[in-house]
């Protein structure tokens, strides 16, 4: 049996925020010090021109639900046919119950569900979990979701943070099908470095440092990034994600058709994949109009490319993600037309 993608879906909130609009919100951008206007700085460093912001009353679960429904529609499945749901997010609706509880209930399915409290690497880790559970527990149809409301944990006064991070959701349907050739997931690779975890952190709000009025006033409930530490980590890990996934698949970089990386920032992606021998035209990103949606960035970009008809049978695609934790994961996926995969379902 072969586990393959039979449907993809994504969701970006209605509100679109252009770079110029951020000038009315941020408080710490100095054009003279930056040597450019804010729009040019964000385009040059991050590759971001615009992004989507969720409404105040729009939750992570709401966004994940829309992406899930779109993936199910693409897979031509009813929700009650799904046996497993694995969702990743760092911005859950509640501490308990998790966002995935809401998604399962709204879909009207009794599928077993799991949620990973995971940020940027979350979607890839959720794929690994789903693939493992399907292999070991016999599930035939699974839904993998990543959704984030990053604007909930980002200080909108800080141009470096609100200029990069944004909101959205993506999902895929995985199925175990009978296909004669080698398609689907050819390798997985993952790693973690907890000692580096403080480079991306939300200091207060957990059991170690409970949120108080004083800590909130100090902005300790917002995401903090040590950019000088994150950049070299992200570049070398992006390179390693490509190289390790390719090697574990028994391939070389010449066998790779495309790479869909986590949208850390354009400069990180270009430097990291370039060092792995990937050409710029092979790198597929949506960061210019989505920003960094954390765990949702890879499935969102994947869905856009699928709907644009980018892939053909036999294309070898590296999906990779890295960030908060610090953690990273990657896979090589050999493409098969979802329609042909659906025809082979049992």
PDB file of N, CA and C in Angstrom, residues 240-298:
ATOM      1  N   UNK A 240      20.237  21.391   5.351  1.00  0.00           N
ATOM      2  CA  UNK A 240      20.254  20.011   5.847  1.00  0.00           C
ATOM      3  C   UNK A 240      18.943  19.294   5.567  1.00  0.00           C
ATOM      4  N   UNK A 241      17.826  20.011   5.671  1.00  0.00           N
ATOM      5  CA  UNK A 241      16.523  19.398   5.401  1.00  0.00           C
ATOM      6  C   UNK A 241      16.446  18.872   3.976  1.00  0.00           C
ATOM      7  N   UNK A 242      16.964  19.644   3.034  1.00  0.00           N
ATOM      8  CA  UNK A 242      16.982  19.185   1.644  1.00  0.00           C
ATOM      9  C   UNK A 242      17.907  17.986   1.500  1.00  0.00           C
ATOM     10  N   UNK A 243      19.126  18.137   1.971  1.00  0.00           N
ATOM     11  CA  UNK A 243      20.136  17.100   1.757  1.00  0.00           C
ATOM     12  C   UNK A 243      19.764  15.780   2.430  1.00  0.00           C
ATOM     13  N   UNK A 244      19.265  15.843   3.650  1.00  0.00           N
ATOM     14  CA  UNK A 244      18.945  14.618   4.380  1.00  0.00           C
ATOM     15  C   UNK A 244      17.733  13.901   3.785  1.00  0.00           C
ATOM     16  N   UNK A 245      16.690  14.657   3.451  1.00  0.00           N
ATOM     17  CA  UNK A 245      15.504  14.025   2.868  1.00  0.00           C
ATOM     18  C   UNK A 245      15.839  13.371   1.534  1.00  0.00           C
ATOM     19  N   UNK A 246      16.642  14.059   0.724  1.00  0.00           N
ATOM     20  CA  UNK A 246      17.027  13.526  -0.582  1.00  0.00           C
ATOM     21  C   UNK A 246      17.866  12.258  -0.418  1.00  0.00           C
ATOM     22  N   UNK A 247      18.841  12.306   0.476  1.00  0.00           N
ATOM     23  CA  UNK A 247      19.704  11.140   0.680  1.00  0.00           C
ATOM     24  C   UNK A 247      18.915   9.950   1.207  1.00  0.00           C
ATOM     25  N   UNK A 248      18.009  10.198   2.139  1.00  0.00           N
ATOM     26  CA  UNK A 248      17.222   9.105   2.706  1.00  0.00           C
ATOM     27  C   UNK A 248      16.265   8.497   1.683  1.00  0.00           C
ATOM     28  N   UNK A 249      15.917   9.262   0.661  1.00  0.00           N
ATOM     29  CA  UNK A 249      15.070   8.738  -0.410  1.00  0.00           C
ATOM     30  C   UNK A 249      15.879   7.972  -1.454  1.00  0.00           C
ATOM     31  N   UNK A 250      17.202   7.920  -1.278  1.00  0.00           N
ATOM     32  CA  UNK A 250      18.056   7.249  -2.254  1.00  0.00           C
ATOM     33  C   UNK A 250      18.194   8.037  -3.538  1.00  0.00           C
ATOM     34  N   UNK A 251      18.068   9.357  -3.439  1.00  0.00           N
ATOM     35  CA  UNK A 251      18.130  10.219  -4.609  1.00  0.00           C
ATOM     36  C   UNK A 251      19.315  11.168  -4.491  1.00  0.00           C
ATOM     37  N   UNK A 252      19.511  11.958  -5.538  1.00  0.00           N
ATOM     38  CA  UNK A 252      20.442  13.079  -5.507  1.00  0.00           C
ATOM     39  C   UNK A 252      19.649  14.348  -5.768  1.00  0.00           C
ATOM     40  N   UNK A 253      20.279  15.485  -5.560  1.00  0.00           N
ATOM     41  CA  UNK A 253      19.572  16.747  -5.754  1.00  0.00           C
ATOM     42  C   UNK A 253      19.130  16.910  -7.207  1.00  0.00           C
ATOM     43  N   UNK A 254      19.801  16.237  -8.130  1.00  0.00           N
ATOM     44  CA  UNK A 254      19.412  16.310  -9.542  1.00  0.00           C
ATOM     45  C   UNK A 254      18.067  15.637  -9.806  1.00  0.00           C
ATOM     46  N   UNK A 255      17.635  14.773  -8.892  1.00  0.00           N
ATOM     47  CA  UNK A 255      16.344  14.098  -9.040  1.00  0.00           C
ATOM     48  C   UNK A 255      15.176  14.955  -8.562  1.00  0.00           C
ATOM     49  N   UNK A 256      15.461  16.075  -7.913  1.00  0.00           N
ATOM     50  CA  UNK A 256      14.415  16.894  -7.302  1.00  0.00           C
ATOM     51  C   UNK A 256      13.837  17.875  -8.314  1.00  0.00           C
ATOM     52  N   UNK A 257      12.526  17.897  -8.385  1.00  0.00           N
ATOM     53  CA  UNK A 257      11.832  18.802  -9.303  1.00  0.00           C
ATOM     54  C   UNK A 257      11.564  20.153  -8.657  1.00  0.00           C
ATOM     55  N   UNK A 258      11.046  20.131  -7.417  1.00  0.00           N
ATOM     56  CA  UNK A 258      10.665  21.359  -6.724  1.00  0.00           C
ATOM     57  C   UNK A 258      10.925  21.227  -5.232  1.00  0.00           C
ATOM     58  N   UNK A 259      11.043  22.384  -4.588  1.00  0.00           N
ATOM     59  CA  UNK A 259      11.111  22.460  -3.128  1.00  0.00           C
ATOM     60  C   UNK A 259      10.058  23.450  -2.656  1.00  0.00           C
ATOM     61  N   UNK A 260       9.246  23.029  -1.691  1.00  0.00           N
ATOM     62  CA  UNK A 260       8.314  23.944  -1.027  1.00  0.00           C
ATOM     63  C   UNK A 260       8.797  24.084   0.410  1.00  0.00           C
ATOM     64  N   UNK A 261       9.434  25.219   0.730  1.00  0.00           N
ATOM     65  CA  UNK A 261       9.994  25.400   2.061  1.00  0.00           C
ATOM     66  C   UNK A 261       9.043  26.170   2.973  1.00  0.00           C
ATOM     67  N   UNK A 262       9.271  26.012   4.270  1.00  0.00           N
ATOM     68  CA  UNK A 262       8.602  26.893   5.220  1.00  0.00           C
ATOM     69  C   UNK A 262       8.974  28.331   4.896  1.00  0.00           C
ATOM     70  N   UNK A 263       8.002  29.232   5.031  1.00  0.00           N
ATOM     71  CA  UNK A 263       8.212  30.627   4.637  1.00  0.00           C
ATOM     72  C   UNK A 263       8.846  31.438   5.766  1.00  0.00           C
ATOM     73  N   UNK A 264      10.060  31.053   6.152  1.00  0.00           N
ATOM     74  CA  UNK A 264      10.759  31.756   7.224  1.00  0.00           C
ATOM     75  C   UNK A 264      11.032  33.202   6.820  1.00  0.00           C
ATOM     76  N   UNK A 265      11.561  33.390   5.652  1.00  0.00           N
ATOM     77  CA  UNK A 265      11.763  34.683   4.997  1.00  0.00           C
ATOM     78  C   UNK A 265      12.465  34.380   3.689  1.00  0.00           C
ATOM     79  N   UNK A 266      12.339  35.275   2.730  1.00  0.00           N
ATOM     80  CA  UNK A 266      12.902  35.008   1.408  1.00  0.00           C
ATOM     81  C   UNK A 266      14.414  34.847   1.458  1.00  0.00           C
ATOM     82  N   UNK A 267      15.089  35.672   2.271  1.00  0.00           N
ATOM     83  CA  UNK A 267      16.551  35.580   2.287  1.00  0.00           C
ATOM     84  C   UNK A 267      17.031  34.272   2.910  1.00  0.00           C
ATOM     85  N   UNK A 268      16.349  33.802   3.961  1.00  0.00           N
ATOM     86  CA  UNK A 268      16.706  32.517   4.568  1.00  0.00           C
ATOM     87  C   UNK A 268      16.503  31.382   3.570  1.00  0.00           C
ATOM     88  N   UNK A 269      15.366  31.389   2.899  1.00  0.00           N
ATOM     89  CA  UNK A 269      15.046  30.321   1.953  1.00  0.00           C
ATOM     90  C   UNK A 269      16.056  30.286   0.815  1.00  0.00           C
ATOM     91  N   UNK A 270      16.318  31.442   0.217  1.00  0.00           N
ATOM     92  CA  UNK A 270      17.224  31.497  -0.926  1.00  0.00           C
ATOM     93  C   UNK A 270      18.621  31.027  -0.554  1.00  0.00           C
ATOM     94  N   UNK A 271      19.105  31.473   0.605  1.00  0.00           N
ATOM     95  CA  UNK A 271      20.451  31.081   1.022  1.00  0.00           C
ATOM     96  C   UNK A 271      20.507  29.594   1.369  1.00  0.00           C
ATOM     97  N   UNK A 272      19.497  29.102   2.081  1.00  0.00           N
ATOM     98  CA  UNK A 272      19.504  27.707   2.526  1.00  0.00           C
ATOM     99  C   UNK A 272      19.383  26.709   1.395  1.00  0.00           C
ATOM    100  N   UNK A 273      18.388  26.889   0.533  1.00  0.00           N
ATOM    101  CA  UNK A 273      18.205  25.922  -0.559  1.00  0.00           C
ATOM    102  C   UNK A 273      19.295  26.071  -1.604  1.00  0.00           C
ATOM    103  N   UNK A 274      19.807  27.288  -1.760  1.00  0.00           N
ATOM    104  CA  UNK A 274      20.897  27.490  -2.704  1.00  0.00           C
ATOM    105  C   UNK A 274      22.133  26.703  -2.319  1.00  0.00           C
ATOM    106  N   UNK A 275      22.428  26.665  -1.019  1.00  0.00           N
ATOM    107  CA  UNK A 275      23.589  25.910  -0.550  1.00  0.00           C
ATOM    108  C   UNK A 275      23.397  24.408  -0.722  1.00  0.00           C
ATOM    109  N   UNK A 276      22.146  23.983  -0.851  1.00  0.00           N
ATOM    110  CA  UNK A 276      21.859  22.562  -1.093  1.00  0.00           C
ATOM    111  C   UNK A 276      21.872  22.215  -2.577  1.00  0.00           C
ATOM    112  N   UNK A 277      22.092  23.209  -3.432  1.00  0.00           N
ATOM    113  CA  UNK A 277      22.167  22.952  -4.863  1.00  0.00           C
ATOM    114  C   UNK A 277      20.847  23.063  -5.598  1.00  0.00           C
ATOM    115  N   UNK A 278      19.848  23.667  -4.956  1.00  0.00           N
ATOM    116  CA  UNK A 278      18.541  23.862  -5.591  1.00  0.00           C
ATOM    117  C   UNK A 278      18.533  25.193  -6.330  1.00  0.00           C
ATOM    118  N   UNK A 279      18.057  25.189  -7.563  1.00  0.00           N
ATOM    119  CA  UNK A 279      18.001  26.412  -8.360  1.00  0.00           C
ATOM    120  C   UNK A 279      16.803  27.274  -7.952  1.00  0.00           C
ATOM    121  N   UNK A 280      16.897  28.593  -8.087  1.00  0.00           N
ATOM    122  CA  UNK A 280      15.801  29.481  -7.677  1.00  0.00           C
ATOM    123  C   UNK A 280      14.466  29.129  -8.314  1.00  0.00           C
ATOM    124  N   UNK A 281      14.474  28.712  -9.579  1.00  0.00           N
ATOM    125  CA  UNK A 281      13.215  28.415 -10.267  1.00  0.00           C
ATOM    126  C   UNK A 281      12.548  27.141  -9.755  1.00  0.00           C
ATOM    127  N   UNK A 282      13.264  26.357  -8.963  1.00  0.00           N
ATOM    128  CA  UNK A 282      12.684  25.144  -8.382  1.00  0.00           C
ATOM    129  C   UNK A 282      11.977  25.413  -7.053  1.00  0.00           C
ATOM    130  N   UNK A 283      12.169  26.602  -6.504  1.00  0.00           N
ATOM    131  CA  UNK A 283      11.639  26.923  -5.175  1.00  0.00           C
ATOM    132  C   UNK A 283      10.257  27.552  -5.320  1.00  0.00           C
ATOM    133  N   UNK A 284       9.266  26.933  -4.705  1.00  0.00           N
ATOM    134  CA  UNK A 284       7.882  27.396  -4.801  1.00  0.00           C
ATOM    135  C   UNK A 284       7.468  28.027  -3.475  1.00  0.00           C
ATOM    136  N   UNK A 285       7.095  29.303  -3.530  1.00  0.00           N
ATOM    137  CA  UNK A 285       6.721  30.033  -2.325  1.00  0.00           C
ATOM    138  C   UNK A 285       5.488  30.883  -2.576  1.00  0.00           C
ATOM    139  N   UNK A 286       4.780  31.172  -1.503  1.00  0.00           N
ATOM    140  CA  UNK A 286       3.655  32.105  -1.552  1.00  0.00           C
ATOM    141  C   UNK A 286       3.885  33.269  -0.603  1.00  0.00           C
ATOM    142  N   UNK A 287       5.124  33.412  -0.121  1.00  0.00           N
ATOM    143  CA  UNK A 287       5.404  34.369   0.946  1.00  0.00           C
ATOM    144  C   UNK A 287       5.103  35.807   0.539  1.00  0.00           C
ATOM    145  N   UNK A 288       5.170  36.109  -0.762  1.00  0.00           N
ATOM    146  CA  UNK A 288       4.925  37.488  -1.182  1.00  0.00           C
ATOM    147  C   UNK A 288       3.530  37.962  -0.814  1.00  0.00           C
ATOM    148  N   UNK A 289       2.540  37.047  -0.808  1.00  0.00           N
ATOM    149  CA  UNK A 289       1.165  37.456  -0.506  1.00  0.00           C
ATOM    150  C   UNK A 289       0.578  36.800   0.738  1.00  0.00           C
ATOM    151  N   UNK A 290       1.358  35.936   1.389  1.00  0.00           N
ATOM    152  CA  UNK A 290       0.868  35.314   2.625  1.00  0.00           C
ATOM    153  C   UNK A 290       1.690  35.676   3.843  1.00  0.00           C
ATOM    154  N   UNK A 291       2.942  36.095   3.655  1.00  0.00           N
ATOM    155  CA  UNK A 291       3.827  36.248   4.792  1.00  0.00           C
ATOM    156  C   UNK A 291       4.169  34.888   5.375  1.00  0.00           C
ATOM    157  N   UNK A 292       4.662  34.906   6.602  1.00  0.00           N
ATOM    158  CA  UNK A 292       5.015  33.674   7.312  1.00  0.00           C
ATOM    159  C   UNK A 292       3.836  33.278   8.184  1.00  0.00           C
ATOM    160  N   UNK A 293       3.129  32.246   7.785  1.00  0.00           N
ATOM    161  CA  UNK A 293       1.979  31.754   8.548  1.00  0.00           C
ATOM    162  C   UNK A 293       2.358  30.557   9.412  1.00  0.00           C
ATOM    163  N   UNK A 294       3.633  30.485   9.782  1.00  0.00           N
ATOM    164  CA  UNK A 294       4.136  29.441  10.673  1.00  0.00           C
ATOM    165  C   UNK A 294       3.807  28.057  10.106  1.00  0.00           C
ATOM    166  N   UNK A 295       3.172  27.196  10.874  1.00  0.00           N
ATOM    167  CA  UNK A 295       2.942  25.817  10.427  1.00  0.00           C
ATOM    168  C   UNK A 295       2.094  25.730   9.167  1.00  0.00           C
ATOM    169  N   UNK A 296       1.318  26.772   8.868  1.00  0.00           N
ATOM    170  CA  UNK A 296       0.411  26.736   7.716  1.00  0.00           C
ATOM    171  C   UNK A 296       1.092  27.090   6.402  1.00  0.00           C
ATOM    172  N   UNK A 297       2.344  27.544   6.440  1.00  0.00           N
ATOM    173  CA  UNK A 297       2.944  28.072   5.213  1.00  0.00           C
ATOM    174  C   UNK A 297       3.153  27.003   4.141  1.00  0.00           C
ATOM    175  N   UNK A 298       3.636  25.828   4.512  1.00  0.00           N
ATOM    176  CA  UNK A 298       3.892  24.785   3.512  1.00  0.00           C
ATOM    177  C   UNK A 298       2.598  24.258   2.885  1.00  0.00           C
TER     178      UNK A 298
END
